[in-house]
C-alpha cells in the first residue's frame, strides 16, 4: 500500500497500469484503521491486478473535495486514470474482493 497526496494523486492514478483502489481515511477514525487492516490483508490477493493507495484527508483536501466525500472511510475505484465508482467504506477483505474488477 502506498500513501498519496493531492500533489501526486493524478499522476499516480493516470500512470497506473491496472485498476487503482483508494482508501480515504483520517487518523483517529477507528473504522478507517479497521479498513486499512483489511486492505493490508487484501493486498497479497490482488498484487499485480489492483494497486491500493491511501489518502489521509486531514492532510489532503483537494481530491476528497472533488469527489465530494462526506463520510469516512470510503473506497474509490479508478480505471484507466478515471474515477469509476465508490465501492463502500467498510467490509472484510472477502467483501471488498467481490467488488473489484480482477479480469
Backbone atoms as SQL, in Angstrom:
CREATE TABLE atoms (id INTEGER PRIMARY KEY, chain TEXT, resi INTEGER, resn TEXT, atom TEXT, x REAL, y REAL, z REAL);
INSERT INTO atoms VALUES
  (1, 'A', 1, 'UNK', 'N', 0.846, -1.175, 0.000),
  (2, 'A', 1, 'UNK', 'CA', 0.000, 0.000, 0.000),
  (3, 'A', 1, 'UNK', 'C', 0.884, 1.228, 0.000),
  (4, 'A', 2, 'UNK', 'N', 0.408, 2.236, -0.672),
  (5, 'A', 2, 'UNK', 'CA', 1.184, 3.463, -0.795),
  (6, 'A', 2, 'UNK', 'C', 0.312, 4.661, -0.456),
  (7, 'A', 3, 'UNK', 'N', 0.883, 5.597, 0.283),
  (8, 'A', 3, 'UNK', 'CA', 0.194, 6.848, 0.573),
  (9, 'A', 3, 'UNK', 'C', 0.343, 7.782, -0.619),
  (10, 'A', 4, 'UNK', 'N', -0.732, 8.499, -0.941),
  (11, 'A', 4, 'UNK', 'CA', -0.664, 9.525, -1.978),
  (12, 'A', 4, 'UNK', 'C', -1.165, 10.835, -1.400),
  (13, 'A', 5, 'UNK', 'N', -0.786, 11.914, -2.055),
  (14, 'A', 5, 'UNK', 'CA', -1.178, 13.260, -1.638),
  (15, 'A', 5, 'UNK', 'C', -1.938, 13.943, -2.778),
  (16, 'A', 6, 'UNK', 'N', -2.525, 15.084, -2.482),
  (17, 'A', 6, 'UNK', 'CA', -3.171, 15.874, -3.537),
  (18, 'A', 6, 'UNK', 'C', -2.186, 16.142, -4.672),
  (19, 'A', 7, 'UNK', 'N', -0.942, 16.381, -4.306),
  (20, 'A', 7, 'UNK', 'CA', 0.070, 16.758, -5.291),
  (21, 'A', 7, 'UNK', 'C', 0.373, 15.634, -6.284),
  (22, 'A', 8, 'UNK', 'N', 0.477, 14.383, -5.824),
  (23, 'A', 8, 'UNK', 'CA', 0.876, 13.313, -6.746),
  (24, 'A', 8, 'UNK', 'C', -0.266, 12.371, -7.156),
  (25, 'A', 9, 'UNK', 'N', -1.458, 12.604, -6.635),
  (26, 'A', 9, 'UNK', 'CA', -2.574, 11.699, -6.880),
  (27, 'A', 9, 'UNK', 'C', -2.878, 11.509, -8.368),
  (28, 'A', 10, 'UNK', 'N', -3.110, 12.601, -9.086),
  (29, 'A', 10, 'UNK', 'CA', -3.493, 12.495, -10.501),
  (30, 'A', 10, 'UNK', 'C', -2.427, 11.761, -11.314),
  (31, 'A', 11, 'UNK', 'N', -1.172, 12.045, -11.060),
  (32, 'A', 11, 'UNK', 'CA', -0.093, 11.395, -11.799),
  (33, 'A', 11, 'UNK', 'C', -0.052, 9.900, -11.494),
  (34, 'A', 12, 'UNK', 'N', -0.115, 9.547, -10.232),
  (35, 'A', 12, 'UNK', 'CA', -0.041, 8.135, -9.828),
  (36, 'A', 12, 'UNK', 'C', -1.209, 7.350, -10.432),
  (37, 'A', 13, 'UNK', 'N', -2.403, 7.898, -10.361),
  (38, 'A', 13, 'UNK', 'CA', -3.576, 7.207, -10.896),
  (39, 'A', 13, 'UNK', 'C', -3.496, 7.114, -12.425),
  (40, 'A', 14, 'UNK', 'N', -3.090, 8.202, -13.079),
  (41, 'A', 14, 'UNK', 'CA', -3.003, 8.201, -14.544),
  (42, 'A', 14, 'UNK', 'C', -1.951, 7.223, -15.058),
  (43, 'A', 15, 'UNK', 'N', -0.858, 7.071, -14.318),
  (44, 'A', 15, 'UNK', 'CA', 0.230, 6.195, -14.765),
  (45, 'A', 15, 'UNK', 'C', 0.007, 4.730, -14.396),
  (46, 'A', 16, 'UNK', 'N', -1.015, 4.440, -13.612),
  (47, 'A', 16, 'UNK', 'CA', -1.266, 3.064, -13.176),
  (48, 'A', 16, 'UNK', 'C', -1.609, 2.181, -14.372),
  (49, 'A', 17, 'UNK', 'N', -1.035, 0.999, -14.393),
  (50, 'A', 17, 'UNK', 'CA', -1.285, 0.051, -15.479),
  (51, 'A', 17, 'UNK', 'C', -2.388, -0.941, -15.115),
  (52, 'A', 18, 'UNK', 'N', -3.018, -0.730, -13.986),
  (53, 'A', 18, 'UNK', 'CA', -4.088, -1.605, -13.500),
  (54, 'A', 18, 'UNK', 'C', -5.092, -0.747, -12.750),
  (55, 'A', 19, 'UNK', 'N', -6.267, -1.296, -12.410),
  (56, 'A', 19, 'UNK', 'CA', -7.213, -0.522, -11.590),
  (57, 'A', 19, 'UNK', 'C', -6.558, -0.082, -10.282),
  (58, 'A', 20, 'UNK', 'N', -7.033, 1.045, -9.765),
  (59, 'A', 20, 'UNK', 'CA', -6.499, 1.619, -8.524),
  (60, 'A', 20, 'UNK', 'C', -7.638, 1.730, -7.514),
  (61, 'A', 21, 'UNK', 'N', -7.387, 1.225, -6.315),
  (62, 'A', 21, 'UNK', 'CA', -8.333, 1.310, -5.210),
  (63, 'A', 21, 'UNK', 'C', -7.742, 2.265, -4.184),
  (64, 'A', 22, 'UNK', 'N', -8.505, 3.308, -3.826),
  (65, 'A', 22, 'UNK', 'CA', -8.009, 4.322, -2.903),
  (66, 'A', 22, 'UNK', 'C', -8.884, 4.352, -1.653),
  (67, 'A', 23, 'UNK', 'N', -8.238, 4.233, -0.495),
  (68, 'A', 23, 'UNK', 'CA', -8.968, 4.444, 0.748),
  (69, 'A', 23, 'UNK', 'C', -8.720, 5.874, 1.209),
  (70, 'A', 24, 'UNK', 'N', -9.797, 6.608, 1.410),
  (71, 'A', 24, 'UNK', 'CA', -9.737, 7.934, 2.009),
  (72, 'A', 24, 'UNK', 'C', -10.023, 7.746, 3.488),
  (73, 'A', 25, 'UNK', 'N', -9.124, 8.223, 4.334),
  (74, 'A', 25, 'UNK', 'CA', -9.190, 7.959, 5.770),
  (75, 'A', 25, 'UNK', 'C', -8.626, 9.142, 6.541),
  (76, 'A', 26, 'UNK', 'N', -8.761, 9.078, 7.870),
  (77, 'A', 26, 'UNK', 'CA', -8.094, 10.073, 8.713),
  (78, 'A', 26, 'UNK', 'C', -7.698, 9.426, 10.036),
  (79, 'A', 27, 'UNK', 'N', -6.619, 9.928, 10.628),
  (80, 'A', 27, 'UNK', 'CA', -6.186, 9.407, 11.924),
  (81, 'A', 27, 'UNK', 'C', -7.290, 9.606, 12.962),
  (82, 'A', 28, 'UNK', 'N', -7.363, 8.713, 13.901),
  (83, 'A', 28, 'UNK', 'CA', -8.366, 8.814, 14.947),
  (84, 'A', 28, 'UNK', 'C', -9.694, 8.188, 14.570),
  (85, 'A', 29, 'UNK', 'N', -9.821, 7.722, 13.354),
  (86, 'A', 29, 'UNK', 'CA', -11.052, 7.085, 12.881),
  (87, 'A', 29, 'UNK', 'C', -10.885, 5.570, 13.025),
  (88, 'A', 30, 'UNK', 'N', -11.588, 4.980, 13.989),
  (89, 'A', 30, 'UNK', 'CA', -11.463, 3.549, 14.238),
  (90, 'A', 30, 'UNK', 'C', -11.872, 2.701, 13.051),
  (91, 'A', 31, 'UNK', 'N', -12.952, 3.085, 12.367),
  (92, 'A', 31, 'UNK', 'CA', -13.391, 2.341, 11.188),
  (93, 'A', 31, 'UNK', 'C', -12.351, 2.442, 10.071),
  (94, 'A', 32, 'UNK', 'N', -11.682, 3.593, 9.980),
  (95, 'A', 32, 'UNK', 'CA', -10.627, 3.775, 8.974),
  (96, 'A', 32, 'UNK', 'C', -9.475, 2.815, 9.240),
  (97, 'A', 33, 'UNK', 'N', -9.083, 2.698, 10.507),
  (98, 'A', 33, 'UNK', 'CA', -7.980, 1.791, 10.859),
  (99, 'A', 33, 'UNK', 'C', -8.361, 0.340, 10.583),
  (100, 'A', 34, 'UNK', 'N', -9.614, -0.013, 10.864),
  (101, 'A', 34, 'UNK', 'CA', -10.077, -1.373, 10.599),
  (102, 'A', 34, 'UNK', 'C', -10.041, -1.669, 9.099),
  (103, 'A', 35, 'UNK', 'N', -10.448, -0.703, 8.287),
  (104, 'A', 35, 'UNK', 'CA', -10.432, -0.902, 6.840),
  (105, 'A', 35, 'UNK', 'C', -8.994, -0.990, 6.320),
  (106, 'A', 36, 'UNK', 'N', -8.101, -0.193, 6.887),
  (107, 'A', 36, 'UNK', 'CA', -6.692, -0.288, 6.496),
  (108, 'A', 36, 'UNK', 'C', -6.154, -1.697, 6.744),
  (109, 'A', 37, 'UNK', 'N', -6.528, -2.299, 7.867),
  (110, 'A', 37, 'UNK', 'CA', -6.081, -3.669, 8.161),
  (111, 'A', 37, 'UNK', 'C', -6.626, -4.659, 7.134),
  (112, 'A', 38, 'UNK', 'N', -7.881, -4.484, 6.739),
  (113, 'A', 38, 'UNK', 'CA', -8.459, -5.373, 5.727),
  (114, 'A', 38, 'UNK', 'C', -7.764, -5.185, 4.378),
  (115, 'A', 39, 'UNK', 'N', -7.415, -3.955, 4.051),
  (116, 'A', 39, 'UNK', 'CA', -6.706, -3.705, 2.794),
  (117, 'A', 39, 'UNK', 'C', -5.311, -4.320, 2.817),
  (118, 'A', 40, 'UNK', 'N', -4.669, -4.295, 3.965),
  (119, 'A', 40, 'UNK', 'CA', -3.365, -4.955, 4.086),
  (120, 'A', 40, 'UNK', 'C', -3.505, -6.449, 3.828),
  (121, 'A', 41, 'UNK', 'N', -4.563, -7.052, 4.331),
  (122, 'A', 41, 'UNK', 'CA', -4.821, -8.474, 4.094),
  (123, 'A', 41, 'UNK', 'C', -5.138, -8.731, 2.620),
  (124, 'A', 42, 'UNK', 'N', -5.867, -7.812, 2.009),
  (125, 'A', 42, 'UNK', 'CA', -6.284, -7.933, 0.615),
  (126, 'A', 42, 'UNK', 'C', -5.116, -7.790, -0.356),
  (127, 'A', 43, 'UNK', 'N', -4.150, -6.997, 0.027),
  (128, 'A', 43, 'UNK', 'CA', -3.061, -6.638, -0.882),
  (129, 'A', 43, 'UNK', 'C', -2.365, -7.850, -1.502),
  (130, 'A', 44, 'UNK', 'N', -2.120, -8.882, -0.738),
  (131, 'A', 44, 'UNK', 'CA', -1.451, -10.067, -1.284),
  (132, 'A', 44, 'UNK', 'C', -2.302, -10.755, -2.345),
  (133, 'A', 45, 'UNK', 'N', -3.621, -10.747, -2.167),
  (134, 'A', 45, 'UNK', 'CA', -4.516, -11.413, -3.122),
  (135, 'A', 45, 'UNK', 'C', -4.630, -10.667, -4.448),
  (136, 'A', 46, 'UNK', 'N', -4.438, -9.352, -4.434),
  (137, 'A', 46, 'UNK', 'CA', -4.649, -8.570, -5.657),
  (138, 'A', 46, 'UNK', 'C', -3.352, -8.026, -6.256),
  (139, 'A', 47, 'UNK', 'N', -2.226, -8.407, -5.699),
  (140, 'A', 47, 'UNK', 'CA', -0.944, -7.915, -6.209),
  (141, 'A', 47, 'UNK', 'C', -0.836, -8.203, -7.707),
  (142, 'A', 48, 'UNK', 'N', -0.483, -7.168, -8.458),
  (143, 'A', 48, 'UNK', 'CA', -0.365, -7.293, -9.905),
  (144, 'A', 48, 'UNK', 'C', -1.684, -7.124, -10.645),
  (145, 'A', 49, 'UNK', 'N', -2.793, -6.980, -9.892),
  (146, 'A', 49, 'UNK', 'CA', -4.113, -6.825, -10.509),
  (147, 'A', 49, 'UNK', 'C', -4.778, -5.509, -10.132),
  (148, 'A', 50, 'UNK', 'N', -4.550, -5.062, -8.906),
  (149, 'A', 50, 'UNK', 'CA', -5.127, -3.811, -8.390),
  (150, 'A', 50, 'UNK', 'C', -4.071, -3.128, -7.536),
  (151, 'A', 51, 'UNK', 'N', -3.879, -1.836, -7.776),
  (152, 'A', 51, 'UNK', 'CA', -2.962, -1.061, -6.944),
  (153, 'A', 51, 'UNK', 'C', -3.771, -0.420, -5.821),
  (154, 'A', 52, 'UNK', 'N', -3.293, -0.551, -4.581),
  (155, 'A', 52, 'UNK', 'CA', -4.003, 0.014, -3.431),
  (156, 'A', 52, 'UNK', 'C', -3.247, 1.246, -2.928),
  (157, 'A', 53, 'UNK', 'N', -3.988, 2.345, -2.807),
  (158, 'A', 53, 'UNK', 'CA', -3.433, 3.603, -2.315),
  (159, 'A', 53, 'UNK', 'C', -4.252, 4.062, -1.115),
  (160, 'A', 54, 'UNK', 'N', -3.647, 4.901, -0.285),
  (161, 'A', 54, 'UNK', 'CA', -4.360, 5.513, 0.831),
  (162, 'A', 54, 'UNK', 'C', -4.134, 7.019, 0.808),
  (163, 'A', 55, 'UNK', 'N', -5.155, 7.771, 1.205),
  (164, 'A', 55, 'UNK', 'CA', -5.029, 9.228, 1.288),
  (165, 'A', 55, 'UNK', 'C', -5.602, 9.712, 2.607),
  (166, 'A', 56, 'UNK', 'N', -4.765, 10.388, 3.387),
  (167, 'A', 56, 'UNK', 'CA', -5.162, 10.990, 4.656),
  (168, 'A', 56, 'UNK', 'C', -5.871, 12.313, 4.359),
  (169, 'A', 57, 'UNK', 'N', -7.162, 12.382, 4.662),
  (170, 'A', 57, 'UNK', 'CA', -7.934, 13.584, 4.337),
  (171, 'A', 57, 'UNK', 'C', -7.667, 14.742, 5.285),
  (172, 'A', 58, 'UNK', 'N', -7.000, 14.481, 6.411),
  (173, 'A', 58, 'UNK', 'CA', -6.609, 15.584, 7.286),
  (174, 'A', 58, 'UNK', 'C', -5.458, 16.382, 6.677),
  (175, 'A', 59, 'UNK', 'N', -4.685, 15.735, 5.820),
  (176, 'A', 59, 'UNK', 'CA', -3.530, 16.384, 5.200),
  (177, 'A', 59, 'UNK', 'C', -3.776, 16.756, 3.741),
  (178, 'A', 60, 'UNK', 'N', -4.819, 16.221, 3.148),
  (179, 'A', 60, 'UNK', 'CA', -5.108, 16.439, 1.726),
  (180, 'A', 60, 'UNK', 'C', -6.584, 16.786, 1.579),
  (181, 'A', 61, 'UNK', 'N', -6.859, 17.887, 0.902),
  (182, 'A', 61, 'UNK', 'CA', -8.233, 18.385, 0.817),
  (183, 'A', 61, 'UNK', 'C', -8.788, 18.388, -0.606),
  (184, 'A', 62, 'UNK', 'N', -7.943, 18.587, -1.593),
  (185, 'A', 62, 'UNK', 'CA', -8.399, 18.797, -2.968),
  (186, 'A', 62, 'UNK', 'C', -9.126, 17.594, -3.548),
  (187, 'A', 63, 'UNK', 'N', -8.502, 16.442, -3.546),
  (188, 'A', 63, 'UNK', 'CA', -9.106, 15.250, -4.154),
  (189, 'A', 63, 'UNK', 'C', -10.379, 14.841, -3.403),
  (190, 'A', 64, 'UNK', 'N', -10.358, 14.772, -2.069),
  (191, 'A', 64, 'UNK', 'CA', -11.613, 14.443, -1.373),
  (192, 'A', 64, 'UNK', 'C', -12.738, 15.433, -1.689),
  (193, 'A', 65, 'UNK', 'N', -12.405, 16.722, -1.836),
  (194, 'A', 65, 'UNK', 'CA', -13.421, 17.723, -2.162),
  (195, 'A', 65, 'UNK', 'C', -13.965, 17.498, -3.572),
  (196, 'A', 66, 'UNK', 'N', -13.081, 17.178, -4.515),
  (197, 'A', 66, 'UNK', 'CA', -13.524, 16.922, -5.896),
  (198, 'A', 66, 'UNK', 'C', -14.489, 15.737, -5.947),
  (199, 'A', 67, 'UNK', 'N', -14.266, 14.749, -5.100),
  (200, 'A', 67, 'UNK', 'CA', -15.126, 13.565, -5.069),
  (201, 'A', 67, 'UNK', 'C', -16.340, 13.744, -4.152),
  (202, 'A', 68, 'UNK', 'N', -16.404, 14.891, -3.479),
  (203, 'A', 68, 'UNK', 'CA', -17.499, 15.204, -2.558),
  (204, 'A', 68, 'UNK', 'C', -17.639, 14.141, -1.472),
  (205, 'A', 69, 'UNK', 'N', -16.516, 13.746, -0.906),
  (206, 'A', 69, 'UNK', 'CA', -16.505, 12.749, 0.163),
  (207, 'A', 69, 'UNK', 'C', -16.998, 13.398, 1.444),
  (208, 'A', 70, 'UNK', 'N', -18.018, 12.800, 2.049),
  (209, 'A', 70, 'UNK', 'CA', -18.607, 13.374, 3.254),
  (210, 'A', 70, 'UNK', 'C', -18.527, 12.447, 4.459),
  (211, 'A', 71, 'UNK', 'N', -18.215, 11.168, 4.242),
  (212, 'A', 71, 'UNK', 'CA', -18.076, 10.255, 5.367),
  (213, 'A', 71, 'UNK', 'C', -16.871, 9.352, 5.138),
  (214, 'A', 72, 'UNK', 'N', -16.294, 8.906, 6.233),
  (215, 'A', 72, 'UNK', 'CA', -15.088, 8.086, 6.170),
  (216, 'A', 72, 'UNK', 'C', -15.301, 6.804, 6.960),
  (217, 'A', 73, 'UNK', 'N', -14.570, 5.766, 6.615),
  (218, 'A', 73, 'UNK', 'CA', -13.692, 5.662, 5.459),
  (219, 'A', 73, 'UNK', 'C', -14.515, 5.415, 4.201),
  (220, 'A', 74, 'UNK', 'N', -13.886, 5.622, 3.044),
  (221, 'A', 74, 'UNK', 'CA', -14.535, 5.323, 1.779),
  (222, 'A', 74, 'UNK', 'C', -13.479, 4.791, 0.813),
  (223, 'A', 75, 'UNK', 'N', -13.903, 3.865, -0.023),
  (224, 'A', 75, 'UNK', 'CA', -13.033, 3.299, -1.050),
  (225, 'A', 75, 'UNK', 'C', -13.504, 3.781, -2.410),
  (226, 'A', 76, 'UNK', 'N', -12.561, 4.262, -3.217),
  (227, 'A', 76, 'UNK', 'CA', -12.873, 4.718, -4.568),
  (228, 'A', 76, 'UNK', 'C', -12.081, 3.882, -5.560),
  (229, 'A', 77, 'UNK', 'N', -12.736, 3.489, -6.631),
  (230, 'A', 77, 'UNK', 'CA', -12.098, 2.683, -7.658),
  (231, 'A', 77, 'UNK', 'C', -11.862, 3.533, -8.895),
  (232, 'A', 78, 'UNK', 'N', -10.648, 3.463, -9.429),
  (233, 'A', 78, 'UNK', 'CA', -10.261, 4.164, -10.644),
  (234, 'A', 78, 'UNK', 'C', -9.817, 3.144, -11.673),
  (235, 'A', 79, 'UNK', 'N', -10.178, 3.395, -12.923),
  (236, 'A', 79, 'UNK', 'CA', -9.688, 2.560, -14.026),
  (237, 'A', 79, 'UNK', 'C', -9.272, 3.466, -15.162),
  (238, 'A', 80, 'UNK', 'N', -8.135, 3.140, -15.744),
  (239, 'A', 80, 'UNK', 'CA', -7.587, 3.907, -16.863),
  (240, 'A', 80, 'UNK', 'C', -7.497, 5.388, -16.511),
  (241, 'A', 81, 'UNK', 'N', -7.137, 5.675, -15.264),
  (242, 'A', 81, 'UNK', 'CA', -6.925, 7.041, -14.826),
  (243, 'A', 81, 'UNK', 'C', -8.174, 7.815, -14.463),
  (244, 'A', 82, 'UNK', 'N', -9.333, 7.177, -14.572),
  (245, 'A', 82, 'UNK', 'CA', -10.599, 7.880, -14.337),
  (246, 'A', 82, 'UNK', 'C', -11.344, 7.260, -13.162),
  (247, 'A', 83, 'UNK', 'N', -12.017, 8.129, -12.396),
  (248, 'A', 83, 'UNK', 'CA', -12.864, 7.649, -11.314),
  (249, 'A', 83, 'UNK', 'C', -13.966, 6.801, -11.918),
  (250, 'A', 84, 'UNK', 'N', -14.169, 5.598, -11.350),
  (251, 'A', 84, 'UNK', 'CA', -15.238, 4.732, -11.836),
  (252, 'A', 84, 'UNK', 'C', -16.414, 4.718, -10.862),
  (253, 'A', 85, 'UNK', 'N', -16.134, 4.416, -9.572),
  (254, 'A', 85, 'UNK', 'CA', -17.221, 4.343, -8.604),
  (255, 'A', 85, 'UNK', 'C', -16.670, 4.199, -7.194),
  (256, 'A', 86, 'UNK', 'N', -17.525, 4.489, -6.237),
  (257, 'A', 86, 'UNK', 'CA', -17.232, 4.170, -4.847),
  (258, 'A', 86, 'UNK', 'C', -17.653, 2.722, -4.627),
  (259, 'A', 87, 'UNK', 'N', -16.902, 1.992, -3.818),
  (260, 'A', 87, 'UNK', 'CA', -17.286, 0.604, -3.551),
  (261, 'A', 87, 'UNK', 'C', -17.513, 0.375, -2.060),
  (262, 'A', 88, 'UNK', 'N', -17.887, 1.419, -1.365),
  (263, 'A', 88, 'UNK', 'CA', -18.181, 1.288, 0.059),
  (264, 'A', 88, 'UNK', 'C', -17.016, 1.734, 0.913),
  (265, 'A', 89, 'UNK', 'N', -17.220, 1.632, 2.210),
  (266, 'A', 89, 'UNK', 'CA', -16.189, 2.091, 3.113),
  (267, 'A', 89, 'UNK', 'C', -15.941, 1.162, 4.270),
  (268, 'A', 90, 'UNK', 'N', -16.676, 0.088, 4.321),
  (269, 'A', 90, 'UNK', 'CA', -16.485, -0.893, 5.378),
  (270, 'A', 90, 'UNK', 'C', -16.528, -2.266, 4.746),
  (271, 'A', 91, 'UNK', 'N', -16.087, -3.230, 5.480),
  (272, 'A', 91, 'UNK', 'CA', -16.188, -4.584, 4.976),
  (273, 'A', 91, 'UNK', 'C', -14.924, -5.377, 5.213),
  (274, 'A', 92, 'UNK', 'N', -15.063, -6.659, 5.000),
  (275, 'A', 92, 'UNK', 'CA', -13.930, -7.557, 5.162),
  (276, 'A', 92, 'UNK', 'C', -13.174, -7.661, 3.848),
  (277, 'A', 93, 'UNK', 'N', -12.010, -8.233, 3.931),
  (278, 'A', 93, 'UNK', 'CA', -11.201, -8.482, 2.738),
  (279, 'A', 93, 'UNK', 'C', -12.035, -9.196, 1.681),
  (280, 'A', 94, 'UNK', 'N', -12.776, -10.218, 2.086),
  (281, 'A', 94, 'UNK', 'CA', -13.574, -11.006, 1.145),
  (282, 'A', 94, 'UNK', 'C', -14.678, -10.173, 0.491),
  (283, 'A', 95, 'UNK', 'N', -15.326, -9.308, 1.266),
  (284, 'A', 95, 'UNK', 'CA', -16.386, -8.455, 0.717),
  (285, 'A', 95, 'UNK', 'C', -15.821, -7.450, -0.279),
  (286, 'A', 96, 'UNK', 'N', -14.683, -6.883, 0.034),
  (287, 'A', 96, 'UNK', 'CA', -14.049, -5.920, -0.866),
  (288, 'A', 96, 'UNK', 'C', -13.622, -6.626, -2.151),
  (289, 'A', 97, 'UNK', 'N', -13.051, -7.791, -2.023),
  (290, 'A', 97, 'UNK', 'CA', -12.568, -8.563, -3.162),
  (291, 'A', 97, 'UNK', 'C', -13.696, -8.809, -4.178),
  (292, 'A', 98, 'UNK', 'N', -14.897, -9.078, -3.713),
  (293, 'A', 98, 'UNK', 'CA', -16.039, -9.337, -4.588),
  (294, 'A', 98, 'UNK', 'C', -16.388, -8.127, -5.450),
  (295, 'A', 99, 'UNK', 'N', -16.036, -6.937, -4.999),
  (296, 'A', 99, 'UNK', 'CA', -16.407, -5.704, -5.703),
  (297, 'A', 99, 'UNK', 'C', -15.331, -5.212, -6.669),
  (298, 'A', 100, 'UNK', 'N', -14.214, -5.911, -6.721),
  (299, 'A', 100, 'UNK', 'CA', -13.102, -5.452, -7.541),
  (300, 'A', 100, 'UNK', 'C', -13.087, -6.104, -8.915),
  (301, 'A', 101, 'UNK', 'N', -12.682, -5.337, -9.942),
  (302, 'A', 101, 'UNK', 'CA', -12.544, -5.897, -11.288),
  (303, 'A', 101, 'UNK', 'C', -11.180, -6.594, -11.405),
  (304, 'A', 102, 'UNK', 'N', -11.179, -7.894, -11.339),
  (305, 'A', 102, 'UNK', 'CA', -9.904, -8.619, -11.340),
  (306, 'A', 102, 'UNK', 'C', -9.647, -9.349, -12.662),
  (307, 'A', 103, 'UNK', 'N', -10.318, -8.964, -13.708),
  (308, 'A', 103, 'UNK', 'CA', -10.102, -9.599, -15.005),
  (309, 'A', 103, 'UNK', 'C', -9.268, -8.739, -15.894);
